[in-house]
PDB file of C-alpha atoms in Angstrom:
ATOM      1  CA  GLY A 524       0.199  -0.070  -0.213  1.00  0.00           C
ATOM      2  CA  GLN A 525       1.113   3.614  -0.486  1.00  0.00           C
ATOM      3  CA  ASN A 526       2.137   5.585   2.990  1.00  0.00           C
ATOM      4  CA  ILE A 527       3.192   8.953   4.397  1.00  0.00           C
ATOM      5  CA  ASP A 528       4.323   9.172   7.574  1.00  0.00           C
ATOM      6  CA  GLN A 529       4.389  12.445   9.388  1.00  0.00           C
ATOM      7  CA  PRO A 530       4.408  13.597  13.399  1.00  0.00           C
ATOM      8  CA  THR A 531       1.450  14.390  14.611  1.00  0.00           C
ATOM      9  CA  GLU A 532       2.111  17.491  16.411  1.00  0.00           C
ATOM     10  CA  MET A 533       4.974  19.285  16.967  1.00  0.00           C
ATOM     11  CA  THR A 534       5.546  22.597  19.188  1.00  0.00           C
ATOM     12  CA  ALA A 535       8.543  24.871  18.764  1.00  0.00           C
ATOM     13  CA  THR A 536       9.578  28.577  20.676  1.00  0.00           C
ATOM     14  CA  GLU A 537       8.950  31.580  18.305  1.00  0.00           C
ATOM     15  CA  GLY A 538      12.293  32.921  16.793  1.00  0.00           C
ATOM     16  CA  ALA A 539      13.337  29.271  16.810  1.00  0.00           C
ATOM     17  CA  ILE A 540      13.922  26.722  14.093  1.00  0.00           C
ATOM     18  CA  VAL A 541      11.982  23.471  13.206  1.00  0.00           C
ATOM     19  CA  GLN A 542      12.278  20.773  11.124  1.00  0.00           C
ATOM     20  CA  ILE A 543       9.115  18.361  10.295  1.00  0.00           C
ATOM     21  CA  ASN A 544       9.927  15.155   8.807  1.00  0.00           C
ATOM     22  CA  CYS A 545       8.079  12.956   5.959  1.00  0.00           C
ATOM     23  CA  THR A 546       8.820   9.689   4.888  1.00  0.00           C
ATOM     24  CA  TYR A 547       7.117   7.885   2.392  1.00  0.00           C
ATOM     25  CA  GLN A 548       6.437   4.667   0.478  1.00  0.00           C
ATOM     26  CA  THR A 549       4.448   5.032  -2.953  1.00  0.00           C
ATOM     27  CA  SER A 550       4.152   3.173  -5.928  1.00  0.00           C
ATOM     28  CA  GLY A 551       6.628   5.303  -8.028  1.00  0.00           C
ATOM     29  CA  PHE A 552       7.180   8.884  -7.558  1.00  0.00           C
ATOM     30  CA  ASN A 553       6.914  12.243  -9.473  1.00  0.00           C
ATOM     31  CA  GLY A 554       7.481  14.488  -7.035  1.00  0.00           C
ATOM     32  CA  LEU A 555       6.715  15.811  -3.007  1.00  0.00           C
ATOM     33  CA  PHE A 556       4.590  18.788  -2.041  1.00  0.00           C
ATOM     34  CA  TRP A 557       4.580  20.634   0.993  1.00  0.00           C
ATOM     35  CA  TYR A 558       1.340  22.638   1.851  1.00  0.00           C
ATOM     36  CA  GLN A 559       0.290  25.161   4.631  1.00  0.00           C
ATOM     37  CA  GLN A 560      -3.011  24.767   6.036  1.00  0.00           C
ATOM     38  CA  HIS A 561      -4.371  26.937   8.953  1.00  0.00           C
ATOM     39  CA  ALA A 562      -7.487  25.733  10.731  1.00  0.00           C
ATOM     40  CA  GLY A 563     -10.491  26.301   8.804  1.00  0.00           C
ATOM     41  CA  GLU A 564      -8.855  27.274   5.319  1.00  0.00           C
ATOM     42  CA  ALA A 565      -7.845  25.618   2.365  1.00  0.00           C
ATOM     43  CA  PRO A 566      -4.090  24.089   2.056  1.00  0.00           C
ATOM     44  CA  THR A 567      -1.562  27.084   0.611  1.00  0.00           C
ATOM     45  CA  PHE A 568       1.405  25.759  -1.709  1.00  0.00           C
ATOM     46  CA  LEU A 569       5.050  25.687   0.446  1.00  0.00           C
ATOM     47  CA  SER A 570       7.301  23.949  -1.701  1.00  0.00           C
ATOM     48  CA  TYR A 571       7.973  21.309  -4.408  1.00  0.00           C
ATOM     49  CA  ASN A 572      10.606  18.885  -4.726  1.00  0.00           C
ATOM     50  CA  VAL A 573      11.445  16.482  -7.606  1.00  0.00           C
ATOM     51  CA  LEU A 574      15.004  16.096  -7.408  1.00  0.00           C
ATOM     52  CA  ASP A 575      17.276  15.466  -4.342  1.00  0.00           C
ATOM     53  CA  GLY A 576      18.857  18.100  -2.444  1.00  0.00           C
ATOM     54  CA  LEU A 577      17.627  21.155  -0.817  1.00  0.00           C
ATOM     55  CA  GLU A 578      15.237  24.207  -2.399  1.00  0.00           C
ATOM     56  CA  GLU A 579      15.421  27.413  -0.188  1.00  0.00           C
ATOM     57  CA  LYS A 580      12.286  29.877  -0.326  1.00  0.00           C
ATOM     58  CA  GLY A 581      12.857  32.688   2.468  1.00  0.00           C
ATOM     59  CA  ARG A 582      12.570  31.513   5.965  1.00  0.00           C
ATOM     60  CA  PHE A 583      11.255  27.897   4.421  1.00  0.00           C
ATOM     61  CA  SER A 584      13.566  25.362   2.955  1.00  0.00           C
ATOM     62  CA  SER A 585      12.887  21.687   1.758  1.00  0.00           C
ATOM     63  CA  PHE A 586      14.512  18.704   1.791  1.00  0.00           C
ATOM     64  CA  LEU A 587      14.129  15.311  -0.236  1.00  0.00           C
ATOM     65  CA  SER A 588      16.302  12.266  -0.717  1.00  0.00           C
ATOM     66  CA  ARG A 589      14.268   9.721  -3.085  1.00  0.00           C
ATOM     67  CA  SER A 590      16.812   6.975  -2.441  1.00  0.00           C
ATOM     68  CA  LYS A 591      15.397   7.182   1.264  1.00  0.00           C
ATOM     69  CA  GLY A 592      11.908   8.266   0.525  1.00  0.00           C
ATOM     70  CA  TYR A 593      12.299  10.805   2.965  1.00  0.00           C
ATOM     71  CA  SER A 594      11.615  14.736   2.859  1.00  0.00           C
ATOM     72  CA  TYR A 595      12.032  17.667   5.546  1.00  0.00           C
ATOM     73  CA  LEU A 596      10.542  21.147   5.889  1.00  0.00           C
ATOM     74  CA  LEU A 597      12.714  23.199   7.360  1.00  0.00           C
ATOM     75  CA  LEU A 598      11.470  26.600   9.023  1.00  0.00           C
ATOM     76  CA  LYS A 599      13.432  29.392  10.597  1.00  0.00           C
ATOM     77  CA  GLU A 600      13.138  32.641  12.821  1.00  0.00           C
ATOM     78  CA  LEU A 601       9.477  30.907  13.664  1.00  0.00           C
ATOM     79  CA  GLN A 602       6.656  33.548  13.617  1.00  0.00           C
ATOM     80  CA  MET A 603       3.645  32.973  15.796  1.00  0.00           C
ATOM     81  CA  LYS A 604       1.670  32.855  12.615  1.00  0.00           C
ATOM     82  CA  ASP A 605       3.314  29.867  11.350  1.00  0.00           C
ATOM     83  CA  SER A 606       1.014  27.993  13.898  1.00  0.00           C
ATOM     84  CA  ALA A 607      -0.634  25.557  11.352  1.00  0.00           C
ATOM     85  CA  SER A 608      -0.737  22.100   9.689  1.00  0.00           C
ATOM     86  CA  TYR A 609       1.504  20.939   7.175  1.00  0.00           C
ATOM     87  CA  LEU A 610       0.826  18.391   4.800  1.00  0.00           C
ATOM     88  CA  CYS A 611       3.267  16.362   2.892  1.00  0.00           C
ATOM     89  CA  ALA A 612       1.815  15.172  -0.461  1.00  0.00           C
ATOM     90  CA  VAL A 613       3.659  12.821  -3.134  1.00  0.00           C
ATOM     91  CA  VAL A 614       2.753  12.568  -6.769  1.00  0.00           C
ATOM     92  CA  ASP A 615       2.946   8.666  -7.296  1.00  0.00           C
ATOM     93  CA  SER A 616       3.481   7.103 -10.799  1.00  0.00           C
ATOM     94  CA  ASN A 617      -0.269   7.705 -11.607  1.00  0.00           C
ATOM     95  CA  TYR A 618       0.211  11.282 -11.125  1.00  0.00           C
ATOM     96  CA  GLN A 619      -2.375  11.721  -8.558  1.00  0.00           C
ATOM     97  CA  LEU A 620      -1.126  12.957  -4.765  1.00  0.00           C
ATOM     98  CA  ILE A 621      -1.347  10.933  -2.077  1.00  0.00           C
ATOM     99  CA  TRP A 622      -1.733  12.925   1.144  1.00  0.00           C
ATOM    100  CA  GLY A 623      -0.204  12.478   4.591  1.00  0.00           C
ATOM    101  CA  ALA A 624      -1.918  13.648   7.636  1.00  0.00           C
ATOM    102  CA  GLY A 625      -0.417  16.668   8.439  1.00  0.00           C
ATOM    103  CA  THR A 626       2.201  17.990  11.322  1.00  0.00           C
ATOM    104  CA  LYS A 627       0.198  20.265  13.820  1.00  0.00           C
ATOM    105  CA  LEU A 628       2.978  22.944  14.418  1.00  0.00           C
ATOM    106  CA  ILE A 629       2.751  24.727  17.762  1.00  0.00           C
ATOM    107  CA  ILE A 630       4.426  27.795  18.478  1.00  0.00           C
ATOM    108  CA  LYS A 631       4.775  29.183  21.810  1.00  0.00           C
ATOM    109  CA  PRO A 632       6.335  32.919  22.992  1.00  0.00           C
TER     110      PRO A 632
ATOM    111  CA  GLY B 668       0.148  32.316  -8.540  1.00  0.00           C
ATOM    112  CA  ALA B 669      -3.104  31.129 -10.120  1.00  0.00           C
ATOM    113  CA  VAL B 670      -6.085  31.434  -8.530  1.00  0.00           C
ATOM    114  CA  VAL B 671      -8.929  29.175  -7.895  1.00  0.00           C
ATOM    115  CA  SER B 672     -12.223  30.681  -6.461  1.00  0.00           C
ATOM    116  CA  GLN B 673     -14.838  27.839  -4.765  1.00  0.00           C
ATOM    117  CA  HIS B 674     -18.145  29.187  -3.944  1.00  0.00           C
ATOM    118  CA  PRO B 675     -19.635  28.916  -1.048  1.00  0.00           C
ATOM    119  CA  SER B 676     -17.363  29.300   1.692  1.00  0.00           C
ATOM    120  CA  TRP B 677     -19.616  27.682   3.795  1.00  0.00           C
ATOM    121  CA  VAL B 678     -23.610  26.619   3.779  1.00  0.00           C
ATOM    122  CA  ILE B 679     -25.878  25.198   5.759  1.00  0.00           C
ATOM    123  CA  CYS B 680     -28.699  22.874   4.627  1.00  0.00           C
ATOM    124  CA  LYS B 681     -31.359  21.000   6.218  1.00  0.00           C
ATOM    125  CA  SER B 682     -31.247  17.062   5.543  1.00  0.00           C
ATOM    126  CA  GLY B 683     -32.353  15.748   2.332  1.00  0.00           C
ATOM    127  CA  THR B 684     -31.630  18.729   0.155  1.00  0.00           C
ATOM    128  CA  SER B 685     -29.152  19.147  -2.356  1.00  0.00           C
ATOM    129  CA  VAL B 686     -26.276  21.753  -2.303  1.00  0.00           C
ATOM    130  CA  LYS B 687     -23.789  22.596  -5.016  1.00  0.00           C
ATOM    131  CA  ILE B 688     -20.494  23.685  -4.889  1.00  0.00           C
ATOM    132  CA  GLU B 689     -18.686  25.612  -7.543  1.00  0.00           C
ATOM    133  CA  CYS B 690     -14.839  25.611  -8.365  1.00  0.00           C
ATOM    134  CA  ARG B 691     -13.686  28.047 -10.869  1.00  0.00           C
ATOM    135  CA  SER B 692     -10.035  28.651 -12.337  1.00  0.00           C
ATOM    136  CA  LEU B 693     -10.289  32.628 -12.915  1.00  0.00           C
ATOM    137  CA  ASP B 694      -6.669  33.310 -14.779  1.00  0.00           C
ATOM    138  CA  PHE B 695      -5.756  29.235 -16.394  1.00  0.00           C
ATOM    139  CA  GLN B 696      -7.756  26.837 -17.949  1.00  0.00           C
ATOM    140  CA  ALA B 697      -8.017  24.102 -15.870  1.00  0.00           C
ATOM    141  CA  THR B 698      -7.862  20.669 -17.445  1.00  0.00           C
ATOM    142  CA  THR B 699      -8.138  18.531 -14.810  1.00  0.00           C
ATOM    143  CA  MET B 700      -9.671  19.068 -11.072  1.00  0.00           C
ATOM    144  CA  PHE B 701      -9.989  17.383  -7.713  1.00  0.00           C
ATOM    145  CA  TRP B 702     -12.392  17.099  -5.431  1.00  0.00           C
ATOM    146  CA  TYR B 703     -11.075  16.816  -1.682  1.00  0.00           C
ATOM    147  CA  ARG B 704     -13.265  16.245   1.486  1.00  0.00           C
ATOM    148  CA  GLN B 705     -11.280  16.925   5.214  1.00  0.00           C
ATOM    149  CA  PHE B 706     -13.091  16.046   8.511  1.00  0.00           C
ATOM    150  CA  PRO B 707     -11.676  17.484  11.498  1.00  0.00           C
ATOM    151  CA  LYS B 708      -7.868  16.939  12.011  1.00  0.00           C
ATOM    152  CA  GLN B 709      -7.230  14.101   9.287  1.00  0.00           C
ATOM    153  CA  SER B 710      -6.088  14.455   6.265  1.00  0.00           C
ATOM    154  CA  LEU B 711      -7.182  15.410   2.837  1.00  0.00           C
ATOM    155  CA  MET B 712      -9.474  12.768   1.016  1.00  0.00           C
ATOM    156  CA  LEU B 713      -9.485  12.391  -2.715  1.00  0.00           C
ATOM    157  CA  MET B 714     -13.096  12.312  -3.358  1.00  0.00           C
ATOM    158  CA  ALA B 715     -12.934  12.114  -7.315  1.00  0.00           C
ATOM    159  CA  THR B 716     -10.624  13.750 -10.150  1.00  0.00           C
ATOM    160  CA  SER B 717     -12.848  15.320 -13.063  1.00  0.00           C
ATOM    161  CA  ASN B 718     -11.436  16.084 -16.656  1.00  0.00           C
ATOM    162  CA  GLU B 719     -12.717  18.701 -18.739  1.00  0.00           C
ATOM    163  CA  GLY B 720     -15.441  17.219 -21.100  1.00  0.00           C
ATOM    164  CA  SER B 721     -15.209  13.849 -19.403  1.00  0.00           C
ATOM    165  CA  LYS B 722     -16.784  11.803 -16.499  1.00  0.00           C
ATOM    166  CA  ALA B 723     -15.353  12.357 -13.311  1.00  0.00           C
ATOM    167  CA  THR B 724     -13.470   9.250 -11.978  1.00  0.00           C
ATOM    168  CA  TYR B 725     -14.490   8.559  -8.241  1.00  0.00           C
ATOM    169  CA  GLU B 726     -12.045   6.988  -5.320  1.00  0.00           C
ATOM    170  CA  GLN B 727     -13.244   3.972  -3.963  1.00  0.00           C
ATOM    171  CA  GLY B 728     -16.093   4.568  -1.332  1.00  0.00           C
ATOM    172  CA  VAL B 729     -16.981   7.367  -3.042  1.00  0.00           C
ATOM    173  CA  GLU B 730     -20.374   6.952  -3.864  1.00  0.00           C
ATOM    174  CA  LYS B 731     -20.863   8.491  -7.628  1.00  0.00           C
ATOM    175  CA  ASP B 732     -25.088   8.888  -7.745  1.00  0.00           C
ATOM    176  CA  LYS B 733     -24.521  10.913  -4.223  1.00  0.00           C
ATOM    177  CA  PHE B 734     -21.755  13.331  -5.169  1.00  0.00           C
ATOM    178  CA  LEU B 735     -22.040  14.576  -8.434  1.00  0.00           C
ATOM    179  CA  ILE B 736     -19.090  16.418 -10.362  1.00  0.00           C
ATOM    180  CA  ASN B 737     -19.734  18.321 -13.457  1.00  0.00           C
ATOM    181  CA  HIS B 738     -16.745  19.965 -15.369  1.00  0.00           C
ATOM    182  CA  ALA B 739     -18.561  21.365 -18.207  1.00  0.00           C
ATOM    183  CA  SER B 740     -15.614  24.150 -19.222  1.00  0.00           C
ATOM    184  CA  LEU B 741     -11.670  24.655 -18.465  1.00  0.00           C
ATOM    185  CA  THR B 742     -12.740  27.032 -16.029  1.00  0.00           C
ATOM    186  CA  LEU B 743     -16.071  25.859 -14.082  1.00  0.00           C
ATOM    187  CA  SER B 744     -16.225  22.302 -12.058  1.00  0.00           C
ATOM    188  CA  THR B 745     -19.316  21.993  -9.637  1.00  0.00           C
ATOM    189  CA  LEU B 746     -19.833  19.079  -7.095  1.00  0.00           C
ATOM    190  CA  THR B 747     -23.361  18.626  -6.206  1.00  0.00           C
ATOM    191  CA  VAL B 748     -24.392  16.901  -2.721  1.00  0.00           C
ATOM    192  CA  THR B 749     -27.147  15.331  -2.741  1.00  0.00           C
ATOM    193  CA  SER B 750     -29.993  14.388  -0.379  1.00  0.00           C
ATOM    194  CA  ALA B 751     -27.413  15.552   1.784  1.00  0.00           C
ATOM    195  CA  HIS B 752     -27.051  13.910   5.699  1.00  0.00           C
ATOM    196  CA  PRO B 753     -25.526  15.247   8.858  1.00  0.00           C
ATOM    197  CA  GLU B 754     -22.347  12.593   7.949  1.00  0.00           C
ATOM    198  CA  ASP B 755     -22.041  14.795   5.058  1.00  0.00           C
ATOM    199  CA  SER B 756     -20.785  17.561   7.239  1.00  0.00           C
ATOM    200  CA  SER B 757     -16.855  18.301   6.374  1.00  0.00           C
ATOM    201  CA  PHE B 758     -14.758  20.660   4.492  1.00  0.00           C
ATOM    202  CA  TYR B 759     -14.957  20.197   0.955  1.00  0.00           C
ATOM    203  CA  ILE B 760     -11.643  21.716  -0.876  1.00  0.00           C
ATOM    204  CA  CYS B 761     -11.453  21.918  -5.228  1.00  0.00           C
ATOM    205  CA  SER B 762      -8.088  21.869  -6.805  1.00  0.00           C
ATOM    206  CA  ALA B 763      -7.068  22.352 -10.058  1.00  0.00           C
ATOM    207  CA  VAL B 764      -3.912  21.788 -12.342  1.00  0.00           C
ATOM    208  CA  GLN B 765      -3.059  23.814 -15.245  1.00  0.00           C
ATOM    209  CA  GLY B 766      -2.779  22.998 -18.832  1.00  0.00           C
ATOM    210  CA  ASP B 767      -1.335  19.447 -19.947  1.00  0.00           C
ATOM    211  CA  ALA B 768       2.149  19.401 -17.929  1.00  0.00           C
ATOM    212  CA  ALA B 769       2.822  15.935 -16.571  1.00  0.00           C
ATOM    213  CA  TYR B 770       1.765  17.541 -13.533  1.00  0.00           C
ATOM    214  CA  THR B 771       2.415  20.864 -11.752  1.00  0.00           C
ATOM    215  CA  GLU B 772       1.109  22.695  -8.436  1.00  0.00           C
ATOM    216  CA  ALA B 773      -2.236  22.205  -7.897  1.00  0.00           C
ATOM    217  CA  PHE B 774      -3.900  25.288  -6.830  1.00  0.00           C
ATOM    218  CA  PHE B 775      -6.527  25.006  -4.049  1.00  0.00           C
ATOM    219  CA  GLY B 776     -10.201  26.881  -3.608  1.00  0.00           C
ATOM    220  CA  GLN B 777     -10.956  28.484  -0.468  1.00  0.00           C
ATOM    221  CA  GLY B 778     -12.943  25.337   0.373  1.00  0.00           C
ATOM    222  CA  THR B 779     -16.772  25.274   1.341  1.00  0.00           C
ATOM    223  CA  ARG B 780     -17.416  24.149   4.843  1.00  0.00           C
ATOM    224  CA  LEU B 781     -21.034  22.196   4.655  1.00  0.00           C
ATOM    225  CA  THR B 782     -23.041  21.721   7.487  1.00  0.00           C
ATOM    226  CA  VAL B 783     -26.147  19.589   7.145  1.00  0.00           C
ATOM    227  CA  VAL B 784     -28.750  19.784   9.802  1.00  0.00           C
TER     228      VAL B 784
END
């Protein structure tokens, strides 16, 4: 079967750095997305990785290792508004999106 | 980025009635649109994939006669929840993929919170 694993919940301090991990086992791989979702709202796009390595975009960076079936989202200089759920999603061989359950990130002052 | 507009944002309806949700791509042509449902504290669950001009492909366990999907144009897809019941109360989200690229970023609508009373 296809599976995406992320931690259910994480807590971090304002101004700090946090890394949210995602491991996947899917039938084929055509890219991995990270989305941010605030409560009651639709997800918003953060990043897309299809090649190994680190993609940096402002305070957010995303890393991919296809051989390990592993990705992480790195958030720097955390702000209170970063409190949200972070969803990892993999595009499989049929170009379907397989979603993780999301990681709820709680930022404390 | 591209804009996908979903309407209404929230709706309350009586049990047994039908509700239509619209999903529009405002500045691009969406050959493929996806409909998701999300229950509280759970992941997005794909309900169906809709391609312009053809019948939608439903995921296992999703009743196609209950959740009617129409993708009549390259900018509009609709989801109609027929004979809604309280267990259909959920957050429904559409997303659209632009053009014929093998796969590109999916742009999401704002979501529709449906409450059936």
